[in-house]
N, CA, C and O atoms as a printed pandas DataFrame, in Angstrom:
     atom_number atom_name residue_name chain_id  residue_number  x_coord  y_coord  z_coord
0              1         N          MET        A               1    0.666   -1.246   -0.254
1              2        CA          MET        A               1    0.274    0.030   -0.150
2              3         C          MET        A               1    1.180    1.479    0.240
3              4         O          MET        A               1    2.080    1.763    1.030
4              5         N          SER        A               2    0.376    2.196   -0.805
5              6        CA          SER        A               2    0.942    3.399   -0.458
6              7         C          SER        A               2    0.887    4.412    0.329
7              8         O          SER        A               2   -0.247    4.480    0.803
8              9         N          GLU        A               3    1.590    5.274    0.718
9             10        CA          GLU        A               3    1.319    6.102    2.009
10            11         C          GLU        A               3    0.665    7.159    1.138
11            12         O          GLU        A               3    0.790    7.214   -0.085
12            13         N          THR        A               4   -0.355    8.360    2.217
13            14        CA          THR        A               4   -1.057    9.367    1.593
14            15         C          THR        A               4   -0.353   10.539    2.177
15            16         O          THR        A               4   -0.015   10.807    3.330
16            17         N          PRO        A               5   -0.210   11.267    0.843
17            18        CA          PRO        A               5    0.397   12.606    1.773
18            19         C          PRO        A               5    0.366   13.152    2.983
19            20         O          PRO        A               5   -0.798   13.404    3.292
20            21         N          LYS        A               6    1.155   13.456    3.828
21            22        CA          LYS        A               6    1.040   14.000    5.485
22            23         C          LYS        A               6    0.770   15.522    4.671
23            24         O          LYS        A               6    1.369   16.161    3.805
24            25         N          ALA        A               7   -0.815   15.743    5.686
25            26        CA          ALA        A               7   -0.718   16.745    6.055
26            27         C          ALA        A               7   -0.334   18.579    6.308
27            28         O          ALA        A               7   -0.935   18.911    7.329
28            29         N          ALA        A               8    0.106   19.270    5.973
29            30        CA          ALA        A               8    0.853   20.482    6.655
30            31         C          ALA        A               8    0.631   20.774    7.971
31            32         O          ALA        A               8   -0.352   21.474    8.214
32            33         N          LYS        A               9    1.498   20.302    9.117
33            34        CA          LYS        A               9    1.268   20.988    9.874
34            35         C          LYS        A               9    0.509   22.457   10.559
35            36         O          LYS        A               9    1.187   23.479   10.456
36            37         N          PRO        A              10   -0.514   22.548   11.072
37            38        CA          PRO        A              10   -1.260   23.773   11.735
38            39         C          PRO        A              10   -0.060   24.383   12.267
39            40         O          PRO        A              10    0.813   23.967   13.028
40            41         N          GLY        A              11   -0.306   25.823   11.479
41            42        CA          GLY        A              11    0.645   26.619   12.093
42            43         C          GLY        A              11    1.354   26.726   11.450
43            44         O          GLY        A              11    1.781   27.874   11.567
44            45         N          THR        A              12    2.039   26.028   10.457
45            46        CA          THR        A              12    2.460   26.529    9.693
46            47         C          THR        A              12    2.456   27.168    8.270
47            48         O          THR        A              12    1.518   26.787    7.570
48            49         N          ALA        A              13    3.449   28.205    7.609
49            50        CA          ALA        A              13    3.744   29.241    6.784
50            51         C          ALA        A              13    3.915   28.258    5.335
51            52         O          ALA        A              13    4.981   27.642    5.315
52            53         N          PRO        A              14    3.151   28.070    4.320
53            54        CA          PRO        A              14    3.449   27.917    3.053
54            55         C          PRO        A              14    4.696   28.316    2.473
55            56         O          PRO        A              14    5.479   29.175    2.880
56            57         N          LYS        A              15    4.778   27.542    1.421
57            58        CA          LYS        A              15    6.377   27.644    1.117
58            59         C          LYS        A              15    6.350   29.256    0.595
59            60         O          LYS        A              15    5.674   29.849   -0.245
60            61         N          THR        A              16    7.838   29.816    1.871
61            62        CA          THR        A              16    7.872   31.377    1.175
62            63         C          THR        A              16    8.871   31.636   -0.234
63            64         O          THR        A              16    9.724   30.855   -0.656
64            65         N          TYR        A              17    8.657   32.388   -0.560
65            66        CA          TYR        A              17    9.753   33.296   -2.013
66            67         C          TYR        A              17   10.004   34.419   -1.508
67            68         O          TYR        A              17    9.329   35.391   -1.171
68            69         N          ARG        A              18   11.599   34.019   -1.501
69            70        CA          ARG        A              18   12.369   35.310   -0.945
70            71         C          ARG        A              18   12.253   36.656   -1.711
71            72         O          ARG        A              18   12.220   37.743   -1.135
72            73         N          TYR        A              19   12.207   36.531   -2.743
73            74        CA          TYR        A              19   12.266   37.935   -3.645
74            75         C          TYR        A              19   11.086   38.624   -4.754
75            76         O          TYR        A              19   10.927   39.661   -5.399
76            77         N          TYR        A              20   10.242   37.026   -4.452
77            78        CA          TYR        A              20    8.701   37.855   -4.797
78            79         C          TYR        A              20    8.306   39.336   -5.225
79            80         O          TYR        A              20    8.085   39.991   -6.243
80            81         N          ASP        A              21    8.346   39.467   -3.888
81            82        CA          ASP        A              21    7.865   40.876   -3.910
82            83         C          ASP        A              21    8.097   41.670   -4.430
83            84         O          ASP        A              21    7.426   42.233   -5.295
84            85         N          LEU        A              22    9.392   41.991   -3.927
85            86        CA          LEU        A              22   11.017   42.402   -4.611
86            87         C          LEU        A              22   10.717   42.729   -6.250
87            88         O          LEU        A              22   10.764   43.864   -6.723
88            89         N          VAL        A              23   10.442   41.662   -6.916
89            90        CA          VAL        A              23   10.873   41.580   -8.278
90            91         C          VAL        A              23    8.939   42.209   -9.224
91            92         O          VAL        A              23    8.575   43.060  -10.035
92            93         N          MET        A              24    8.270   41.022   -8.335
93            94        CA          MET        A              24    7.327   42.222   -8.888
94            95         C          MET        A              24    6.594   43.515   -8.117
95            96         O          MET        A              24    5.378   43.675   -8.215
96            97         N          ALA        A              25    7.132   44.092   -7.624
97            98        CA          ALA        A              25    7.215   45.781   -7.223
98            99         C          ALA        A              25    8.630   46.216   -8.351
99           100         O          ALA        A              25    8.662   47.446   -8.381
100          101         N          ALA        A              26    9.363   45.837   -8.934
101          102        CA          ALA        A              26   10.070   46.429  -10.283
102          103         C          ALA        A              26    9.335   46.009  -10.946
103          104         O          ALA        A              26    8.438   46.850  -11.002
104          105         N          PHE        A              27    9.043   45.045  -11.652
105          106        CA          PHE        A              27    8.119   44.682  -12.597
106          107         C          PHE        A              27    7.274   46.015  -13.254
107          108         O          PHE        A              27    7.442   46.606  -14.321
108          109         N          VAL        A              28    6.276   46.232  -12.128
109          110        CA          VAL        A              28    5.325   46.817  -12.104
110          111         C          VAL        A              28    5.305   48.199  -12.385
111          112         O          VAL        A              28    4.409   48.950  -12.768
112          113         N          THR        A              29    7.301   48.479  -11.921
113          114        CA          THR        A              29    7.085   49.669  -11.316
114          115         C          THR        A              29    7.774   50.407  -13.252
115          116         O          THR        A              29    7.795   51.518  -13.781
116          117         N          VAL        A              30    8.124   49.269  -13.586
117          118        CA          VAL        A              30    9.111   49.315  -15.306
118          119         C          VAL        A              30    8.270   49.459  -16.065
119          120         O          VAL        A              30    8.475   50.254  -16.982
120          121         N          LEU        A              31    7.010   48.765  -15.992
121          122        CA          LEU        A              31    6.147   48.965  -16.547
122          123         C          LEU        A              31    5.432   50.155  -16.828
123          124         O          LEU        A              31    5.267   50.652  -17.942
124          125         N          LEU        A              32    4.977   50.621  -15.629
125          126        CA          LEU        A              32    4.433   52.004  -15.265
126          127         C          LEU        A              32    5.482   53.068  -16.036
127          128         O          LEU        A              32    5.477   53.415  -17.218
128          129         N          CYS        A              33    6.101   53.339  -15.285
129          130        CA          CYS        A              33    7.311   54.587  -15.535
130          131         C          CYS        A              33    8.093   54.209  -17.295
131          132         O          CYS        A              33    8.849   55.061  -17.763
132          133         N          SER        A              34    7.844   53.088  -17.991
133          134        CA          SER        A              34    8.060   53.127  -19.372
134          135         C          SER        A              34    6.985   53.799  -20.003
135          136         O          SER        A              34    7.323   54.516  -20.944
136          137         N          ASP        A              35    5.485   53.744  -19.666
137          138        CA          ASP        A              35    4.363   53.709  -20.476
138          139         C          ASP        A              35    4.513   55.631  -19.943
139          140         O          ASP        A              35    4.676   56.380  -20.906
140          141         N          ILE        A              36    4.459   56.296  -18.597
141          142        CA          ILE        A              36    4.193   57.389  -18.332
142          143         C          ILE        A              36    5.751   58.146  -19.055
143          144         O          ILE        A              36    5.850   59.303  -18.647
144          145         N          ILE        A              37    6.769   57.797  -19.871
145          146        CA          ILE        A              37    8.283   58.331  -20.445
146          147         C          ILE        A              37    7.584   57.928  -21.497
147          148         O          ILE        A              37    7.613   58.799  -22.366
148          149         N          GLY        A              38    7.103   57.198  -21.739
149          150        CA          GLY        A              38    6.873   56.479  -23.273
150          151         C          GLY        A              38    6.243   57.957  -23.886
151          152         O          GLY        A              38    6.693   58.591  -24.841
152          153         N          ALA        A              39    4.973   58.324  -22.970
153          154        CA          ALA        A              39    4.307   59.286  -23.603
154          155         C          ALA        A              39    4.766   60.662  -23.212
155          156         O          ALA        A              39    4.144   61.692  -23.475
156          157         N          GLY        A              40    5.946   60.592  -22.539
157          158        CA          GLY        A              40    6.011   62.105  -21.969
158          159         C          GLY        A              40    7.271   62.871  -23.217
159          160         O          GLY        A              40    7.175   64.072  -23.469
160          161         N          LYS        A              41    8.167   62.173  -23.761
161          162        CA          LYS        A              41    9.098   62.315  -24.378
162          163         C          LYS        A              41    9.608   61.216  -25.724
163          164         O          LYS        A              41    9.830   60.006  -25.704
164          165         N          VAL        A              42    9.662   62.035  -26.643
165          166        CA          VAL        A              42    9.826   61.769  -28.348
166          167         C          VAL        A              42   11.333   62.247  -28.223
167          168         O          VAL        A              42   11.799   63.322  -27.845
168          169         N          ALA        A              43   12.123   60.713  -28.814
169          170        CA          ALA        A              43   13.595   61.290  -29.305
170          171         C          ALA        A              43   14.065   60.759  -30.239
171          172         O          ALA        A              43   13.401   59.808  -30.651
172          173         N          THR        A              44   15.080   61.009  -30.835
173          174        CA          THR        A              44   15.385   60.912  -32.419
174          175         C          THR        A              44   16.821   60.785  -32.305
175          176         O          THR        A              44   17.490   61.488  -31.548
176          177         N          LEU        A              45   17.347   59.780  -33.148
177          178        CA          LEU        A              45   18.457   58.934  -32.777
178          179         C          LEU        A              45   19.053   59.420  -34.584
179          180         O          LEU        A              45   18.290   59.053  -35.477
180          181         N          LYS        A              46   20.115   60.058  -34.946
181          182        CA          LYS        A              46   20.308   59.732  -36.361
182          183         C          LYS        A              46   21.357   59.159  -36.541
183          184         O          LYS        A              46   22.553   59.341  -36.309
184          185         N          LEU        A              47   20.436   58.106  -37.198
185          186        CA          LEU        A              47   21.978   56.929  -37.439
186          187         C          LEU        A              47   22.094   56.344  -38.580
187          188         O          LEU        A              47   21.113   56.061  -39.268
188          189         N          PRO        A              48   23.216   56.110  -38.892
189          190        CA          PRO        A              48   24.143   56.681  -40.521
190          191         C          PRO        A              48   23.353   55.804  -41.705
191          192         O          PRO        A              48   22.976   56.362  -42.735
192          193         N          VAL        A              49   23.243   55.075  -41.582
193          194        CA          VAL        A              49   22.548   54.204  -42.627
194          195         C          VAL        A              49   20.817   54.832  -43.072
195          196         O          VAL        A              49   20.320   55.304  -44.095
196          197         N          ILE        A              50   20.363   54.551  -41.818
197          198        CA          ILE        A              50   19.043   54.402  -42.240
198          199         C          ILE        A              50   18.662   56.761  -41.894
199          200         O          ILE        A              50   17.589   57.272  -42.212
200          201         N          GLY        A              51   19.381   57.263  -41.502
201          202        CA          GLY        A              51   19.245   58.174  -40.964
202          203         C          GLY        A              51   18.438   58.941  -39.112
203          204         O          GLY        A              51   18.894   58.986  -37.970
204          205         N          ASP        A              52   17.146   59.385  -39.730
205          206        CA          ASP        A              52   16.727   60.244  -38.660
206          207         C          ASP        A              52   16.075   59.015  -38.109
207          208         O          ASP        A              52   15.793   58.242  -39.025
208          209         N          PHE        A              53   15.674   58.481  -36.695
209          210        CA          PHE        A              53   14.840   57.475  -36.414
210          211         C          PHE        A              53   14.587   57.984  -34.611
211          212         O          PHE        A              53   15.229   58.221  -33.588
212          213         N          THR        A              54   13.006   57.925  -35.206
213          214        CA          THR        A              54   12.567   58.464  -33.943
214          215         C          THR        A              54   11.259   58.277  -33.358
215          216         O          THR        A              54   10.192   58.420  -33.955
216          217         N          PHE        A              55   11.482   57.807  -31.637
217          218        CA          PHE        A              55   10.747   56.591  -31.393
218          219         C          PHE        A              55   10.177   57.503  -29.943
219          220         O          PHE        A              55   10.169   58.732  -29.885
220          221         N          GLY        A              56    9.829   56.797  -29.101
221          222        CA          GLY        A              56    8.516   57.139  -28.000
222          223         C          GLY        A              56    9.850   56.763  -26.444
223          224         O          GLY        A              56   10.098   55.593  -26.153
224          225         N          ALA        A              57   10.438   57.801  -25.761
225          226        CA          ALA        A              57   11.831   57.442  -24.716
226          227         C          ALA        A              57   11.286   56.009  -23.941
227          228         O          ALA        A              57   12.232   55.262  -23.692
228          229         N          GLY        A              58   10.639   55.751  -23.733
229          230        CA          GLY        A              58    9.563   54.569  -23.117
230          231         C          GLY        A              58    9.944   52.924  -23.877
231          232         O          GLY        A              58    9.535   51.843  -23.453
232          233         N          VAL        A              59   10.441   53.049  -24.555
233          234        CA          VAL        A              59   10.806   51.962  -25.616
234          235         C          VAL        A              59   12.113   51.417  -24.483
235          236         O          VAL        A              59   12.213   50.419  -23.769
236          237         N          ILE        A              60   12.866   52.413  -24.690
237          238        CA          ILE        A              60   14.442   52.109  -23.737
238          239         C          ILE        A              60   14.242   51.111  -22.766
239          240         O          ILE        A              60   15.010   50.174  -22.549
240          241         N          PHE        A              61   12.627   51.471  -21.889
241          242        CA          PHE        A              61   13.071   50.992  -20.650
242          243         C          PHE        A              61   11.529   49.729  -20.459
243          244         O          PHE        A              61   11.361   48.790  -19.680
244          245         N          PHE        A              62   10.708   50.267  -21.503
245          246        CA          PHE        A              62    9.933   48.452  -21.516
246          247         C          PHE        A              62   10.800   47.429  -21.914
247          248         O          PHE        A              62   10.303   46.455  -21.349
248          249         N          PRO        A              63   11.869   46.993  -22.584
249          250        CA          PRO        A              63   12.244   45.997  -22.401
250          251         C          PRO        A              63   12.697   44.752  -21.445
251          252         O          PRO        A              63   12.778   43.533  -21.592
252          253         N          ILE        A              64   12.934   45.618  -20.461
253          254        CA          ILE        A              64   13.558   45.044  -18.964
254          255         C          ILE        A              64   12.279   44.728  -18.384
255          256         O          ILE        A              64   12.320   43.950  -17.431
256          257         N          SER        A              65   11.110   45.173  -18.757
257          258        CA          SER        A              65    9.990   44.077  -17.988
258          259         C          SER        A              65    9.938   42.663  -18.449
259          260         O          SER        A              65    9.773   41.600  -17.850
260          261         N          TYR        A              66   10.083   42.900  -19.402
261          262        CA          TYR        A              66   10.115   41.375  -20.361
262          263         C          TYR        A              66   11.302   40.111  -19.536
263          264         O          TYR        A              66   11.119   38.893  -19.539
264          265         N          ILE        A              67   12.256   40.699  -19.016
265          266        CA          ILE        A              67   13.242   40.344  -18.142
266          267         C          ILE        A              67   12.680   40.235  -16.796
267          268         O          ILE        A              67   12.660   39.028  -16.552
268          269         N          PHE        A              68   12.306   40.757  -15.997
269          270        CA          PHE        A              68   10.989   40.478  -14.864
270          271         C          PHE        A              68   10.228   39.709  -15.297
271          272         O          PHE        A              68   10.365   38.581  -14.822
272          273         N          GLY        A              69    9.670   39.790  -15.814
273          274        CA          GLY        A              69    8.909   38.563  -16.378
274          275         C          GLY        A              69    9.170   36.720  -16.559
275          276         O          GLY        A              69    8.628   35.676  -16.194
276          277         N          ASP        A              70   10.541   37.241  -17.487
277          278        CA          ASP        A              70   10.747   35.792  -17.524
278          279         C          ASP        A              70   11.765   35.040  -16.229
279          280         O          ASP        A              70   12.180   33.887  -16.350
280          281         N          VAL        A              71   12.044   35.834  -15.110
281          282        CA          VAL        A              71   12.228   36.124  -13.845
282          283         C          VAL        A              71   11.470   35.717  -13.298
283          284         O          VAL        A              71   11.806   34.601  -12.900
284          285         N          LEU        A              72   10.141   36.094  -12.877
285          286        CA          LEU        A              72    8.743   35.287  -12.450
286          287         C          LEU        A              72    8.698   34.504  -12.917
287          288         O          LEU        A              72    8.029   33.857  -12.111
288          289         N          THR        A              73    8.963   33.534  -14.100
289          290        CA          THR        A              73    8.133   32.415  -14.783
290          291         C          THR        A              73    8.974   31.506  -14.540
291          292         O          THR        A              73    8.565   30.395  -14.202
292          293         N          GLU        A              74   10.134   31.731  -14.639
293          294        CA          GLU        A              74   11.281   30.443  -14.495
294          295         C          GLU        A              74   11.434   30.586  -13.686
295          296         O          GLU        A              74   11.898   29.448  -13.614
296          297         N          VAL        A              75   11.636   31.245  -11.904
297          298        CA          VAL        A              75   11.677   30.973  -11.255
298          299         C          VAL        A              75   10.273   31.025   -9.627
299          300         O          VAL        A              75   10.206   30.666   -8.451
300          301         N          TYR        A              76    9.472   31.691  -10.627
301          302        CA          TYR        A              76    8.143   31.254   -9.634
302          303         C          TYR        A              76    7.156   30.493  -10.156
303          304         O          TYR        A              76    6.296   29.928   -9.481
304          305         N          GLY        A              77    7.259   30.452  -11.465
305          306        CA          GLY        A              77    6.245   29.881  -12.245
306          307         C          GLY        A              77    4.755   30.538  -12.548
307          308         O          GLY        A              77    4.198   31.456  -11.946
308          309         N          TYR        A              78    4.331   29.824  -13.593
309          310        CA          TYR        A              78    4.052   30.787  -14.766
310          311         C          TYR        A              78    1.993   31.010  -13.868
311          312         O          TYR        A              78    0.929   31.268  -14.429
312          313         N          ALA        A              79    2.218   30.824  -12.810
313          314        CA          ALA        A              79    0.501   30.864  -11.961
314          315         C          ALA        A              79    1.273   32.348  -11.843
315          316         O          ALA        A              79    0.665   33.319  -12.294
316          317         N          ARG        A              80    2.537   32.540  -11.276
317          318        CA          ARG        A              80    2.348   33.213  -10.154
318          319         C          ARG        A              80    2.960   34.749  -11.073
319          320         O          ARG        A              80    2.875   35.912  -10.680
320          321         N          ALA        A              81    3.439   34.345  -12.104
321          322        CA          ALA        A              81    3.826   35.048  -12.979
322          323         C          ALA        A              81    2.909   35.686  -13.815
323          324         O          ALA        A              81    3.368   36.265  -14.800
324          325         N          ARG        A              82    1.654   35.697  -13.613
325          326        CA          ARG        A              82    0.368   35.538  -14.257
326          327         C          ARG        A              82   -0.381   36.618  -13.446
327          328         O          ARG        A              82   -1.262   37.428  -13.733
328          329         N          LYS        A              83    0.526   36.225  -11.963
329          330        CA          LYS        A              83   -0.473   37.079  -11.323
330          331         C          LYS        A              83   -0.092   38.514  -11.554
331          332         O          LYS        A              83   -0.866   39.460  -11.696
332          333         N          VAL        A              84    1.344   38.532  -11.570
333          334        CA          VAL        A              84    2.314   39.683  -11.140
334          335         C          VAL        A              84    1.820   40.743  -12.869
335          336         O          VAL        A              84    1.769   41.973  -12.888
336          337         N          VAL        A              85    1.529   39.827  -14.112
337          338        CA          VAL        A              85    0.933   40.886  -15.242
338          339         C          VAL        A              85    0.111   41.429  -15.135
339          340         O          VAL        A              85    0.027   42.653  -15.230
340          341         N          TRP        A              86   -1.012   40.416  -14.830
341          342        CA          TRP        A              86   -2.507   40.979  -14.099
342          343         C          TRP        A              86   -1.884   42.457  -13.089
343          344         O          TRP        A              86   -1.979   43.635  -13.436
344          345         N          ALA        A              87   -1.392   42.044  -12.074
345          346        CA          ALA        A              87   -1.241   43.642  -11.198
346          347         C          ALA        A              87   -0.713   44.409  -12.155
347          348         O          ALA        A              87   -1.514   45.344  -12.171
348          349         N          GLY        A              88   -0.052   44.602  -12.816
349          350        CA          GLY        A              88    0.332   45.379  -13.820
350          351         C          GLY        A              88   -0.434   45.916  -14.700
351          352         O          GLY        A              88   -0.241   47.015  -15.221
352          353         N          PHE        A              89   -1.610   44.957  -14.978
353          354        CA          PHE        A              89   -2.220   46.060  -16.083
354          355         C          PHE        A              89   -3.444   46.255  -15.140
355          356         O          PHE        A              89   -4.448   46.819  -15.575
356          357         N          GLY        A              90   -3.396   45.900  -14.140
357          358        CA          GLY        A              90   -4.373   46.870  -13.371
358          359         C          GLY        A              90   -3.634   48.017  -12.238
359          360         O          GLY        A              90   -4.324   48.670  -11.456
360          361         N          ALA        A              91   -2.549   48.095  -12.287
361          362        CA          ALA        A              91   -1.942   49.117  -11.979
362          363         C          ALA        A              91   -2.169   50.377  -13.300
363          364         O          ALA        A              91   -2.574   51.523  -13.105
364          365         N          LEU        A              92   -1.724   49.683  -14.832
365          366        CA          LEU        A              92   -1.466   50.569  -15.905
366          367         C          LEU        A              92   -3.060   51.208  -15.512
367          368         O          LEU        A              92   -3.128   52.371  -15.115
368          369         N          PHE        A              93   -3.718   50.771  -15.585
369          370        CA          PHE        A              93   -5.709   51.073  -15.606
370          371         C          PHE        A              93   -5.334   52.879  -14.171
371          372         O          PHE        A              93   -5.211   54.103  -14.229
372          373         N          PHE        A              94   -5.325   51.769  -13.173
373          374        CA          PHE        A              94   -5.373   52.471  -12.112
374          375         C          PHE        A              94   -4.408   53.942  -12.609
375          376         O          PHE        A              94   -4.949   54.897  -12.051
376          377         N          ALA        A              95   -3.413   54.343  -13.297
377          378        CA          ALA        A              95   -2.922   55.403  -13.597
378          379         C          ALA        A              95   -3.424   56.073  -15.066
379          380         O          ALA        A              95   -3.209   57.247  -15.371
380          381         N          SER        A              96   -3.920   55.393  -15.659
381          382        CA          SER        A              96   -4.684   55.935  -16.518
382          383         C          SER        A              96   -6.098   56.520  -16.331
383          384         O          SER        A              96   -6.754   57.254  -17.071
384          385         N          LEU        A              97   -6.373   55.991  -15.145
385          386        CA          LEU        A              97   -8.099   56.815  -14.668
386          387         C          LEU        A              97   -7.266   58.165  -14.180
387          388         O          LEU        A              97   -7.133   59.147  -14.910
388          389         N          MET        A              98   -6.642   58.056  -12.631
389          390        CA          MET        A              98   -5.871   58.701  -12.225
390          391         C          MET        A              98   -5.647   60.067  -13.085
391          392         O          MET        A              98   -5.932   61.212  -12.733
392          393         N          SER        A              99   -5.053   59.632  -14.322
393          394        CA          SER        A              99   -4.818   60.323  -15.831
394          395         C          SER        A              99   -5.644   61.477  -16.559
395          396         O          SER        A              99   -5.588   62.662  -16.888
396          397         N          TRP        A             100   -6.453   60.330  -16.589
397          398        CA          TRP        A             100   -7.877   60.837  -16.931
398          399         C          TRP        A             100   -8.712   62.323  -16.073
399          400         O          TRP        A             100   -9.355   63.303  -16.450
400          401         N          PHE        A             101   -8.267   61.796  -14.834
401          402        CA          PHE        A             101   -9.058   62.502  -13.963
402          403         C          PHE        A             101   -8.645   63.836  -13.548
403          404         O          PHE        A             101   -9.354   64.826  -13.363
404          405         N          VAL        A             102   -7.162   63.680  -13.411
405          406        CA          VAL        A             102   -6.595   65.098  -13.100
406          407         C          VAL        A             102   -6.813   66.159  -14.461
407          408         O          VAL        A             102   -7.367   67.255  -14.550
408          409         N          VAL        A             103   -6.301   65.531  -15.187
409          410        CA          VAL        A             103   -6.669   66.057  -17.579
410          411         C          VAL        A             103   -8.843   66.783  -16.845
411          412         O          VAL        A             103   -9.329   67.912  -16.908
412          413         N          ALA        A             104   -8.990   66.464  -16.709
413          414        CA          ALA        A             104  -10.647   66.684  -16.279
414          415         C          ALA        A             104  -11.249   67.615  -15.628
415          416         O          ALA        A             104  -12.243   68.269  -15.946
416          417         N          ILE        A             105  -10.449   67.658  -14.474
417          418        CA          ILE        A             105  -10.782   68.507  -13.371
418          419         C          ILE        A             105  -10.533   69.721  -13.607
419          420         O          ILE        A             105   -9.303   69.741  -13.617
420          421         N          PRO        A             106  -10.903   70.790  -13.812
421          422        CA          PRO        A             106  -11.106   72.358  -14.534
422          423         C          PRO        A             106  -10.038   73.463  -13.127
423          424         O          PRO        A             106  -10.255   73.764  -11.953
424          425         N          PRO        A             107   -8.892   73.743  -14.126
425          426        CA          PRO        A             107   -7.499   74.345  -13.216
426          427         C          PRO        A             107   -8.548   75.525  -12.618
427          428         O          PRO        A             107   -9.643   76.019  -12.889
428          429         N          ALA        A             108   -7.311   75.657  -11.475
429          430        CA          ALA        A             108   -7.517   77.400  -10.285
430          431         C          ALA        A             108   -7.749   78.427  -10.894
431          432         O          ALA        A             108   -6.953   78.605  -11.817
432          433         N          ALA        A             109   -8.835   79.532  -10.732
433          434        CA          ALA        A             109   -8.866   80.844  -11.650
434          435         C          ALA        A             109   -7.426   81.113  -11.748
435          436         O          ALA        A             109   -6.875   80.967  -12.839
436          437         N          GLY        A             110   -6.458   81.667  -10.246
437          438        CA          GLY        A             110   -5.643   82.402  -10.850
438          439         C          GLY        A             110   -4.517   81.356  -10.704
439          440         O          GLY        A             110   -3.712   81.461   -9.778
440          441         N          TRP        A             111   -4.457   80.545  -11.424
441          442        CA          TRP        A             111   -3.095   79.304  -11.766
442          443         C          TRP        A             111   -3.110   79.566  -13.772
443          444         O          TRP        A             111   -2.337   78.926  -14.485
């Protein structure tokens, strides 16, 4: 007969992830900052063969979010990485709502 797996002792914490919160915060921060910076500054590079290359400055930092996403998937698993991506989406949505609200409110008369 095979043994059934033993249940965890009451009061014991599940497996902890040492840097999960840090990597999640870094992912969301890079995602938000690259979107905010990208909309705020347009950069132009002079390339020798192509000529002028114009792009949003957030494009420089956005690929870093892929590195964090890959680390999350490889180290913490697909399910946890997906939760972080959804958290990033939620943060972007909330930042969009705040930006919309700030643009929509009327300015002060003497400003």
